[in-house]
Coordinates of C-alpha atoms in Angstrom, one line a residue:
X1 CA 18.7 60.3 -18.3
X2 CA 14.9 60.1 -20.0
X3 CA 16.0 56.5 -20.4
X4 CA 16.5 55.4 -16.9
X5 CA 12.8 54.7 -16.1
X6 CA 12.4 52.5 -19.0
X7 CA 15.6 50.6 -18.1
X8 CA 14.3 49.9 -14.4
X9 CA 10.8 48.6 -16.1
X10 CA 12.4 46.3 -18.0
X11 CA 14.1 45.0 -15.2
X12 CA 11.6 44.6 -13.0
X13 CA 9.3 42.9 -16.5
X14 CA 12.4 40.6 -16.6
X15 CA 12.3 39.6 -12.9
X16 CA 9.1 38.6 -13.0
X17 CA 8.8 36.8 -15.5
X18 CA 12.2 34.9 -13.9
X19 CA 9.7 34.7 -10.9
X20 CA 6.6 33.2 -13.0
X21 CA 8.8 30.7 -15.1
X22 CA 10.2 29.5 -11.7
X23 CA 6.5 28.9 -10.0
X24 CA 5.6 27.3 -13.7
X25 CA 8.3 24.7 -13.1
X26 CA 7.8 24.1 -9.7
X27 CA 3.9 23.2 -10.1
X28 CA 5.3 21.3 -13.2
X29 CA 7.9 19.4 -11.3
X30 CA 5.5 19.3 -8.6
X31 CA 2.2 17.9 -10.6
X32 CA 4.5 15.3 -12.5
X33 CA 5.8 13.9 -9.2
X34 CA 2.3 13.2 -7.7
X35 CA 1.4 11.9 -11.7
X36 CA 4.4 9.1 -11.2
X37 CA 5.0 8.7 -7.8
X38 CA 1.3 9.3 -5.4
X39 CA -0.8 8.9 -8.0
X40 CA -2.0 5.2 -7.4
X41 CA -1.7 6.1 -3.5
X42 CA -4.2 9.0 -3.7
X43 CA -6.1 7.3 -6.1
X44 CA -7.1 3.8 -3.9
X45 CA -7.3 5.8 -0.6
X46 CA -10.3 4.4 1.1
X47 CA -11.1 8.6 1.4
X48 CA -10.6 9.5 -2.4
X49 CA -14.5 10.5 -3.3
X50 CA -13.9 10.1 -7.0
X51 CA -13.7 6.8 -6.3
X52 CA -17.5 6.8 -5.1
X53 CA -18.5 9.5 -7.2
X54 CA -17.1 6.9 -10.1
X55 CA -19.4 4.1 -8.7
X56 CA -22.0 6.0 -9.3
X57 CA -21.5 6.5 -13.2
X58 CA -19.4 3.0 -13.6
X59 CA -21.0 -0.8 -12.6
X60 CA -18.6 -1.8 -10.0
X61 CA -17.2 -5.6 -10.9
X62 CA -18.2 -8.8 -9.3
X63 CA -16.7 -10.2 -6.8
X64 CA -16.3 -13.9 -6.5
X65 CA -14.8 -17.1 -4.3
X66 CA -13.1 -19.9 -5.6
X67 CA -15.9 -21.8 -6.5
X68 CA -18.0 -19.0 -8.4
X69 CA -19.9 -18.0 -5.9
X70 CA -21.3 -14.6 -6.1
X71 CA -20.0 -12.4 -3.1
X72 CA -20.7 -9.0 -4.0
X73 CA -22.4 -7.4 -6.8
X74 CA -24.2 -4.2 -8.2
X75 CA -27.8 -3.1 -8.0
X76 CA -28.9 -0.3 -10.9
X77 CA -30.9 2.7 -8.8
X78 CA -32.1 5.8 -9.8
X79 CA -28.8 7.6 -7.9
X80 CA -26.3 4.9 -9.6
X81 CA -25.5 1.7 -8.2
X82 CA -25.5 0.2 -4.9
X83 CA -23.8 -2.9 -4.0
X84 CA -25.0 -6.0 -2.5
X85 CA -23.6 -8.5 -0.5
X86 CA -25.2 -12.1 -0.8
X87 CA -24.0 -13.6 2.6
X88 CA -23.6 -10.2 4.6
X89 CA -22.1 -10.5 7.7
X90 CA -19.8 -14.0 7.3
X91 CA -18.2 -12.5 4.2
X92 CA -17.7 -8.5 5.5
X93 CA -14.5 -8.5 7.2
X94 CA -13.2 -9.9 4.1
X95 CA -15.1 -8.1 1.1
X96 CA -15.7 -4.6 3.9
X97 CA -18.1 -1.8 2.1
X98 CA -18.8 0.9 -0.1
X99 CA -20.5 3.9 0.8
X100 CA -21.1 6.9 -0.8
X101 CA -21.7 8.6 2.9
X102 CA -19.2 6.2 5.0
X103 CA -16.0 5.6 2.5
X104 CA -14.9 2.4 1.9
X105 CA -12.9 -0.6 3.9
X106 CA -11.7 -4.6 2.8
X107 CA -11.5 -5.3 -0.9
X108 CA -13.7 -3.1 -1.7
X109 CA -11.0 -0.5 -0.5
X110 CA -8.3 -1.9 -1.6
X111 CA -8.9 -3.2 -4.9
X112 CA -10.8 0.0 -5.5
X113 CA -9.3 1.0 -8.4
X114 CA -10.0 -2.3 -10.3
X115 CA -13.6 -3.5 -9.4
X116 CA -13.7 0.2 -11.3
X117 CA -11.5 -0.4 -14.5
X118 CA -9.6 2.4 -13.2
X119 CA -6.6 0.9 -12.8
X120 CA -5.7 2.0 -16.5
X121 CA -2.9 4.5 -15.6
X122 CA -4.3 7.0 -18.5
X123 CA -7.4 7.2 -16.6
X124 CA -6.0 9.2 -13.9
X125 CA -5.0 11.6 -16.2
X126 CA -7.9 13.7 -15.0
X127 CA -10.8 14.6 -17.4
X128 CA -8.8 13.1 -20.3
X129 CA -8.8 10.0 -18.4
X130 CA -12.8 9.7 -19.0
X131 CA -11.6 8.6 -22.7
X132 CA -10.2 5.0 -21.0
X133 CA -13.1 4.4 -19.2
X134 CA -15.6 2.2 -19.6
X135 CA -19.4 1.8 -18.3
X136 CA -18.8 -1.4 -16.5
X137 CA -15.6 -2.7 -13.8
X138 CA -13.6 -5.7 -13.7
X139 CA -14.6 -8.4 -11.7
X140 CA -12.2 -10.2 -8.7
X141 CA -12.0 -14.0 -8.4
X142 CA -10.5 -14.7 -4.4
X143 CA -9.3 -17.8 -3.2
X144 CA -11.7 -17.5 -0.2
X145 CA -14.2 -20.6 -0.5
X146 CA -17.5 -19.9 0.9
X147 CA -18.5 -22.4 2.0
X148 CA -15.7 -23.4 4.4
X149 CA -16.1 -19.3 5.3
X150 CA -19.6 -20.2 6.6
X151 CA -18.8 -23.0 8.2
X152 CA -16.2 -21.2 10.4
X153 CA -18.2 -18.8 11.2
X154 CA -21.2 -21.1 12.2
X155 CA -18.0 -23.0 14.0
X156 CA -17.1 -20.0 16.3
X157 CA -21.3 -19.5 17.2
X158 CA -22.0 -16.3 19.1
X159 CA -18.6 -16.1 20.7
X160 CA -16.0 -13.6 19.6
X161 CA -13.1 -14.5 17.7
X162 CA -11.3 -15.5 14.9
X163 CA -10.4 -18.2 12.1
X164 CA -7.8 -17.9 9.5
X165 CA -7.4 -20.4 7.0
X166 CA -4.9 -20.7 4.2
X167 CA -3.2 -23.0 1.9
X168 CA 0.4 -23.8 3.1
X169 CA 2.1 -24.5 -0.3
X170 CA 0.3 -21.5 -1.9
X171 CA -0.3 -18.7 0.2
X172 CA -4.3 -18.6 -1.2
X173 CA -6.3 -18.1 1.5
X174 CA -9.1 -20.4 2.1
X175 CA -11.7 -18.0 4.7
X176 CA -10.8 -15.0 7.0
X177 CA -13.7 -15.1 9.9
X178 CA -14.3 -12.1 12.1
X179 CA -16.5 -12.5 15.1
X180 CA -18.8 -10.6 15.7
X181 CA -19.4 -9.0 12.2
X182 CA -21.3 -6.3 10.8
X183 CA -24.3 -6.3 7.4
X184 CA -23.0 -4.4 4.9
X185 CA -26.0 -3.8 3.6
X186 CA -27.6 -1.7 5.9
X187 CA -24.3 -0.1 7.5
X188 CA -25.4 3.5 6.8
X189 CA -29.0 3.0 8.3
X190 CA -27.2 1.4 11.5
X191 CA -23.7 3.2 11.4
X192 CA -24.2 4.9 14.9
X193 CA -24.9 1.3 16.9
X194 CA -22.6 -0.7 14.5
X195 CA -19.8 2.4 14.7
X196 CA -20.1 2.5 19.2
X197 CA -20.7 -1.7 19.9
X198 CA -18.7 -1.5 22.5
X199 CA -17.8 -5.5 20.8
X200 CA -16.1 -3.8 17.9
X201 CA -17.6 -5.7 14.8
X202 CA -16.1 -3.0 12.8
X203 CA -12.4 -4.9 13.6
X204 CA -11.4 -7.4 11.7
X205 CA -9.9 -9.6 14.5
X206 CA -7.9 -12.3 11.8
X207 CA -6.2 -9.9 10.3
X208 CA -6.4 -6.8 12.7
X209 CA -7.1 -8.1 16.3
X210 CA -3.7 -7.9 18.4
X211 CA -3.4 -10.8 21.4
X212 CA -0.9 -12.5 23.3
X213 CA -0.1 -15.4 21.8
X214 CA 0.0 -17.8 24.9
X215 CA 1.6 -21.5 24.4
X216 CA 1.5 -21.7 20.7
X217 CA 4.6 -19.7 20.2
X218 CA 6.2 -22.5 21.9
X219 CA 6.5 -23.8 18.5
X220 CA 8.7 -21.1 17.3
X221 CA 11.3 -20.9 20.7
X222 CA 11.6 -24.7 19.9
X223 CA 12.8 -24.0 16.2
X224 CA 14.7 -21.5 17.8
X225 CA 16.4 -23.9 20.6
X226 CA 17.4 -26.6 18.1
X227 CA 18.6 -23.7 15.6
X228 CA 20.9 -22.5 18.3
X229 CA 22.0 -25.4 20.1
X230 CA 20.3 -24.9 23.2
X231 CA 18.5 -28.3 23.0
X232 CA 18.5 -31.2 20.6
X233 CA 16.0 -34.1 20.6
X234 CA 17.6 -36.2 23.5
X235 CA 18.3 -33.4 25.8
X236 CA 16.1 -33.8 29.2
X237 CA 14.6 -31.0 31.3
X238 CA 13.6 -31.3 34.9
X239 CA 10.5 -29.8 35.3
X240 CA 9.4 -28.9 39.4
X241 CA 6.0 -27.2 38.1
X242 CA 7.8 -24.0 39.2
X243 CA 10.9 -22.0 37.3
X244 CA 12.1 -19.9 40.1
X245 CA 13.8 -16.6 38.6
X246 CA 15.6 -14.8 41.2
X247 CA 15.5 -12.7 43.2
X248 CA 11.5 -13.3 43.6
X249 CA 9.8 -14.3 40.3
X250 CA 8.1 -17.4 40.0
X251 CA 6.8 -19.0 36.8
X252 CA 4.3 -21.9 37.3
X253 CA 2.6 -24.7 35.1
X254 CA -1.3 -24.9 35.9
X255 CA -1.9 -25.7 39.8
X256 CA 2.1 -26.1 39.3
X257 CA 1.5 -29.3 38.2
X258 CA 5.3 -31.6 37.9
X259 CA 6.2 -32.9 34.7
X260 CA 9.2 -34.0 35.5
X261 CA 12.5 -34.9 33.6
X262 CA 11.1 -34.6 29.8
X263 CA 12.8 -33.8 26.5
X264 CA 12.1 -30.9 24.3
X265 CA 9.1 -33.5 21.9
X266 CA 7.3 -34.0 25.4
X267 CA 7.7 -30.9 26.7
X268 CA 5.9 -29.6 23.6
X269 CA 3.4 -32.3 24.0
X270 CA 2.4 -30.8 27.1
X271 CA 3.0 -27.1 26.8
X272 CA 5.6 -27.3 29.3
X273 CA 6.4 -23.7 30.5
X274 CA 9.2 -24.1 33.0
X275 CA 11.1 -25.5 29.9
X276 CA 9.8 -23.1 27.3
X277 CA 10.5 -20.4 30.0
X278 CA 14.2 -22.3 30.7
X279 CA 14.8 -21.7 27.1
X280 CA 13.9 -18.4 26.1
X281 CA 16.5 -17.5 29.2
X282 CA 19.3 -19.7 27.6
X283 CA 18.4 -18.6 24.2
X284 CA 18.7 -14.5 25.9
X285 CA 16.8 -11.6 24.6
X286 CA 19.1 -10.8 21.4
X287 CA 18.2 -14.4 20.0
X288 CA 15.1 -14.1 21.0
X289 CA 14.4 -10.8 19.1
X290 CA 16.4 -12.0 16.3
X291 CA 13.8 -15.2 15.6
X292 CA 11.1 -13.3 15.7
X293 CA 12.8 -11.2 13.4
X294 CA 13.5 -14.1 11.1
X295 CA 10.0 -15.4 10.9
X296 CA 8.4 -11.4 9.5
X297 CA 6.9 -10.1 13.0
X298 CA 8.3 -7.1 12.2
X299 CA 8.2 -7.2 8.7
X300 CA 5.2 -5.3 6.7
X301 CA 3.4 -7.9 4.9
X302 CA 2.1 -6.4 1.7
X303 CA -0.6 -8.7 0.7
X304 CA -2.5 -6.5 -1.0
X305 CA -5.1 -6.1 2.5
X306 CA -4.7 -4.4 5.6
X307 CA -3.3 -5.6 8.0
X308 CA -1.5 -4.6 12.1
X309 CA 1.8 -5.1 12.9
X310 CA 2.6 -7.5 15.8
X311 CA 3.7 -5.8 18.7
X312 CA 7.1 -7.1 20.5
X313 CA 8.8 -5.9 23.4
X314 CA 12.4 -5.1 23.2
X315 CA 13.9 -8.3 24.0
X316 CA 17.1 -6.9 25.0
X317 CA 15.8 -4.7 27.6
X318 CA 13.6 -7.4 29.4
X319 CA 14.3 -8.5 32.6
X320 CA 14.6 -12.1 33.0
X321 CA 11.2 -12.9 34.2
X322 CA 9.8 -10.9 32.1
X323 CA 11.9 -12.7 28.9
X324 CA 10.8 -16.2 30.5
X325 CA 7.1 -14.9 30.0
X326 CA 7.9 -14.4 26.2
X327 CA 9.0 -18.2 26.0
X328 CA 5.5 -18.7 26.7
X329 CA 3.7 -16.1 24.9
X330 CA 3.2 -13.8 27.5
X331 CA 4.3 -10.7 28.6
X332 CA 4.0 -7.7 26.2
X333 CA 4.0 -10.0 23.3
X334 CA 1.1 -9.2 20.6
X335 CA 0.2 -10.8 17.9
X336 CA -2.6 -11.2 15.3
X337 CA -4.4 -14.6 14.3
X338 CA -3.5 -14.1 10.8
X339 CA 0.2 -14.5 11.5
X340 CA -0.2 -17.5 13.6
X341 CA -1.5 -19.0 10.9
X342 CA 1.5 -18.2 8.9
X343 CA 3.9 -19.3 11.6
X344 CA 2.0 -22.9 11.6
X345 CA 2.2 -23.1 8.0
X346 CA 6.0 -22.4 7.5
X347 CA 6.4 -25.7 9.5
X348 CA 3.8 -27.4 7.2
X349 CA 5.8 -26.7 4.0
X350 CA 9.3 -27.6 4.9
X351 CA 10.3 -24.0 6.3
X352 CA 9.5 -21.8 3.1
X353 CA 6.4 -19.1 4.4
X354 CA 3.9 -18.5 1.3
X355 CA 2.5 -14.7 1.2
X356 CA -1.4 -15.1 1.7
X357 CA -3.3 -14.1 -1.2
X358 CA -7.1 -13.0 -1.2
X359 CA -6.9 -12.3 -5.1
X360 CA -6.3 -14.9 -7.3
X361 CA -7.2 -13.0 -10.3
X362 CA -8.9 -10.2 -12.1
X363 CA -11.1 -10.7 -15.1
X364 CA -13.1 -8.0 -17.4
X365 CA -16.9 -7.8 -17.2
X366 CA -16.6 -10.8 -20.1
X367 CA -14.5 -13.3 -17.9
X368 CA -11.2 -12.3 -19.8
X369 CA -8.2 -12.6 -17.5
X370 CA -6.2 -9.4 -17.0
X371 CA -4.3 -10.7 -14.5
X372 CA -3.6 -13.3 -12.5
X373 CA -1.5 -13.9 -9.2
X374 CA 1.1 -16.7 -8.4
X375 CA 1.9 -18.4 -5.5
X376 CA 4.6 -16.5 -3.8
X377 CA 7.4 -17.2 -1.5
X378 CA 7.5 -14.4 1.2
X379 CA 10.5 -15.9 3.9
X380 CA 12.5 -18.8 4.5
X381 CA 12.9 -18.4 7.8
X382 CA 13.7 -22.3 8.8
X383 CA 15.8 -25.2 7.0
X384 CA 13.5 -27.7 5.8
X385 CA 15.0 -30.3 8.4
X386 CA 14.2 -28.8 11.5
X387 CA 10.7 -27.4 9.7
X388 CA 10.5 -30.9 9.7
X389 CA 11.2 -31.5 12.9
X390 CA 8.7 -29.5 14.6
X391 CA 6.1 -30.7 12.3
X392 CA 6.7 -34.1 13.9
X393 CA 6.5 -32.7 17.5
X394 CA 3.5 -30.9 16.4
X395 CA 2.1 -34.3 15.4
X396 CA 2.8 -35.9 19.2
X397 CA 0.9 -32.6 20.4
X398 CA -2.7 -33.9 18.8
X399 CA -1.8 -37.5 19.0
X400 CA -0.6 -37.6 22.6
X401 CA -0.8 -34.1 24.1
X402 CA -3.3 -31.2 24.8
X403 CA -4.5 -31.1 20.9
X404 CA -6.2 -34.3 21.0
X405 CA -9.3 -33.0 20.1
X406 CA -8.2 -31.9 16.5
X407 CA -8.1 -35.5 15.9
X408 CA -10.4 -36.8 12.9
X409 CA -11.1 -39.5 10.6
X410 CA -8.1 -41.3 10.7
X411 CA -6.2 -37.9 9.5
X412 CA -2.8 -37.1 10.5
X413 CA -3.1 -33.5 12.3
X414 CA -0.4 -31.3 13.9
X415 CA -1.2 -28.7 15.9
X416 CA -0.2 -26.6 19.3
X417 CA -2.9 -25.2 21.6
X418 CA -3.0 -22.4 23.7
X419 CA -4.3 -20.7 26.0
X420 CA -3.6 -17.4 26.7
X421 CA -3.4 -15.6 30.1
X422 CA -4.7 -11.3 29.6
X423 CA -6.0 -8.7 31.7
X424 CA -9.5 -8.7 30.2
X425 CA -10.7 -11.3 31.8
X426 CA -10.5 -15.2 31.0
X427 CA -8.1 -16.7 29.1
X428 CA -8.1 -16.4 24.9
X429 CA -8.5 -19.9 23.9
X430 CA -5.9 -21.1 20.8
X431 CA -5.1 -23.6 18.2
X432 CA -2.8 -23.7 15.2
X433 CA -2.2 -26.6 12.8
X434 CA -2.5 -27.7 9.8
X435 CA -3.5 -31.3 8.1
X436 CA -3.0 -33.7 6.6
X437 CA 0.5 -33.5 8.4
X438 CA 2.4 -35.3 6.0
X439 CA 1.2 -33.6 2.7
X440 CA -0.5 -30.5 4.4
X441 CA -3.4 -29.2 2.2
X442 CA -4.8 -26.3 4.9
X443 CA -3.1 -24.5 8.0
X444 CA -5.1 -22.6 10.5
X445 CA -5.5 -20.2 13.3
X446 CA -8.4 -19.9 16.0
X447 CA -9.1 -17.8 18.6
X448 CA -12.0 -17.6 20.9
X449 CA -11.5 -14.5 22.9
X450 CA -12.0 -15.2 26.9
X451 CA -13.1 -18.8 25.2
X452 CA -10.6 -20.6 28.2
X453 CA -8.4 -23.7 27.3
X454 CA -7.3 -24.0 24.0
X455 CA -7.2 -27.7 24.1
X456 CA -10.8 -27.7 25.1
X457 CA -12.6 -24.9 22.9
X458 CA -10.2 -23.7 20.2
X459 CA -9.2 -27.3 18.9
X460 CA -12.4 -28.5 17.9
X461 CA -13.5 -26.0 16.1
X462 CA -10.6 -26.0 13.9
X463 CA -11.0 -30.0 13.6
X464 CA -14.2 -29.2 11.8
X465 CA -12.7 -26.5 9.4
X466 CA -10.0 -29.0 8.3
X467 CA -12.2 -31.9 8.0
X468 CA -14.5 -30.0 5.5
X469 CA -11.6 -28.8 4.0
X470 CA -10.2 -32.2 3.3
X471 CA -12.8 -34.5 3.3

């Protein structure tokens, strides 16, 4: 009996030590899952304050274009270091900032981790991790040339918009131009006006900016008519200059202007919509969803930047003047400038899409390469015969049609304009392409916002990018 207490204490010892070693493993299990599985995630958030604590102590890496052209670098101050940004506001949507008060956004976000040699995985092993670190980061080399960045943004002036510019073959991406734009520089002294323009320079409209897509996704529901049968090169449209849609829709060409009986070349040539409209009816909305489907809209890009999903309607559930306004680019149909780019460029190198690449390699302090990045097919979305195809429609558009004025020293250019009907006033002015069309070296995306005709405004500007580009 004067053993029963002593029983019950060591049962209740027993339990909780069952109790402790339980919690022990937990945390373990629970520590060694964020080690392995969040700890690069938690580690290049834009929010993590190590990250600018660790700027402070370590020389953030150089950051550099093609050519060798200094875009950022690191002053020494009596707090750390601060960067600096040689051409402010042309390169920010591309490189962003880093601030010890505002965070961090661009590269300077996303490659984090390496412009800070912390990249190491023992260095996130907490304090022990200080023993892989050194004083100075590793440098990044882009693909961005900055000089052909500078130009596009002198091209666009004071108006606001976008240019995207990449190598079809490669994927390397020759500028990314947000207008307007922001200095880095001085961001914390001006955070308040810069943070509330009611212009947004903060967005980065190539990558980020959502718009409907107006005529230049004509490109795409032609692709998608040969593909399907719905049309081959000989087959003839009648065009009225109005698509009637029972029982009281109505879709128009410009002052419903007649252009009619035309094949599929000519009606691409000029942006006919009562056949692009005719089409994306015969194709219906499954198809419809499905080729969009097939060239990535939906599909997270994971270029190593940030970037917004397009926004599609559900095709399926449309009604059919609402579907006709998709074969057109209107309607709830949202895209982004930099995947127009991509779409021109898949029919610039024989159907195969290239994933765009900022980075082309990182390098230590001493110019050693740690790594570099190769050219990398993202989708085939097309066979290279009807890739082909469109290319040469394409062509017809800027020899014959509404691109004329991306014409240029006796180049060969393809290209689609458009020109994009939204409820914020006049129309977004568009042109993709890419040149020279018969061994393509650059493909491109503009946008003026509210610019008006994409034929008029849109096309030369990106017939100066190419030219400097090639010539």
């Amino acid at each position: 009996m004067m053993l029963r207490p002593l029983d019950d204490m060591r049962g209740f010892i027993r339990k909780t030590a069952y109790v402790l070693l339980a919690a022990m493993v937990s945390l373990l299990a629970y520590l060694t899952y964020i080690q392995l599985y969040s700890a690069k995630d938690l580690a290049e958030n834009s929010l993590n304050r190590r990250n600018m604590a660790a700027a402070q102590k370590i020389k953030p890496g150089l950051i550099f274009d093609r050519n060798g052209e200094v875009l950022a670098d690191s002053r020494k101050t009596k707090d750390g270091f601060q960067r600096q940004y040689p051409y402010g506001a042309i390169m920010a949507p591309v490189i962003g900032y880093s601030s010890l008060q505002r965070g961090s956004t661009g590269l300077e976000s996303a490659w984090a981790q390496q412009l800070l040699g912390l990249d190491n995985p023992l260095s996130q092993l907490g304090p022990v991790g200080t023993l892989w670190q050194t004083g100075a980061g590793n440098n990044l080399v882009l693909n961005i040339d900055a000089a052909l960045q500078q130009a596009a943004y002198e091209a666009l002036g004071s108006r606001k918009g976008a240019v995207v510019a990449f190598n079809p073959k490669t994927g390397a991406i020759l500028a990314l131009v947000s207008r307007p734009s922001f200095s880095p520089a001085s961001l914390d002294d001006n955070w308040t006006a810069v943070s509330n323009d009611p212009n947004s320079p903060l967005l980065n409209r190539a990558t980020q900016g959502l718009y409907p897509p107006g005529s230049i996704i004509k490109v795409l529901v032609a692709e998608a008519a040969l593909r399907e049968k719905k049309a081959d090169l000989n087959t003839l449209f009648e065009c009225s200059g109005d698509l009637f849609i029972p029982p009281d829709y109505h879709l128009t060409e410009d002052k419903k202007r007649a252009h009619g009986k035309i094949n599929l070349a000519e009606a691409l040539t000029v942006s006919c919509n009562v056949t692009f409209g005719t089409l994306a009816l015969e194709l219906g909305g499954r198809t419809m969803q499905e080729t969009f489907r097939r060239y990535g809209f939906e599909k997270e890009l994971g270029a190593g930047f940030s970037t917004e999903r397009s926004h599609l309607p559900d095709f399926t559930a449309l009604g059919r003047g609402d579907l006709a306004q998709t074969g057109i680019g209107q309607g709830e149909l949202l895209v982004t400038p930099l995947r127009m780019a991509m779409l021109a460029g898949v029919f610039a190198n024989d159907g195969v899409m290239m994933l765009p690449r900022l980075v082309n390699r990182i390098e230590t302090a001493d110019g050693q390469i740690l790594r570099s990045f190769a050219p990398e097919i993202w989708l085939k979305p097309v066979e290279s015969e009807q890739a082909r195809q469109i290319r040469k429609m394409m062509v017809q558009v800027v020899e014959e049609g509404t691109g004329a004025s991306a014409r240029f020293g006796g180049v060969k250019v393809a290209g689609k304009t458009g020109t994009a009907e939204n409820a914020q006033g006049q129309p977004h002015a568009w042109f993709i392409g890419f040149a020279p069309a018969d061994n393509p070296q650059i493909a491109i995306a503009v946008i003026v916002e509210n610019g008006g005709g994409g034929g008029s405004v849109a096309a030369p500007i990106a017939r100066r990018i190419m030219s400097m580009a090639i010539q």
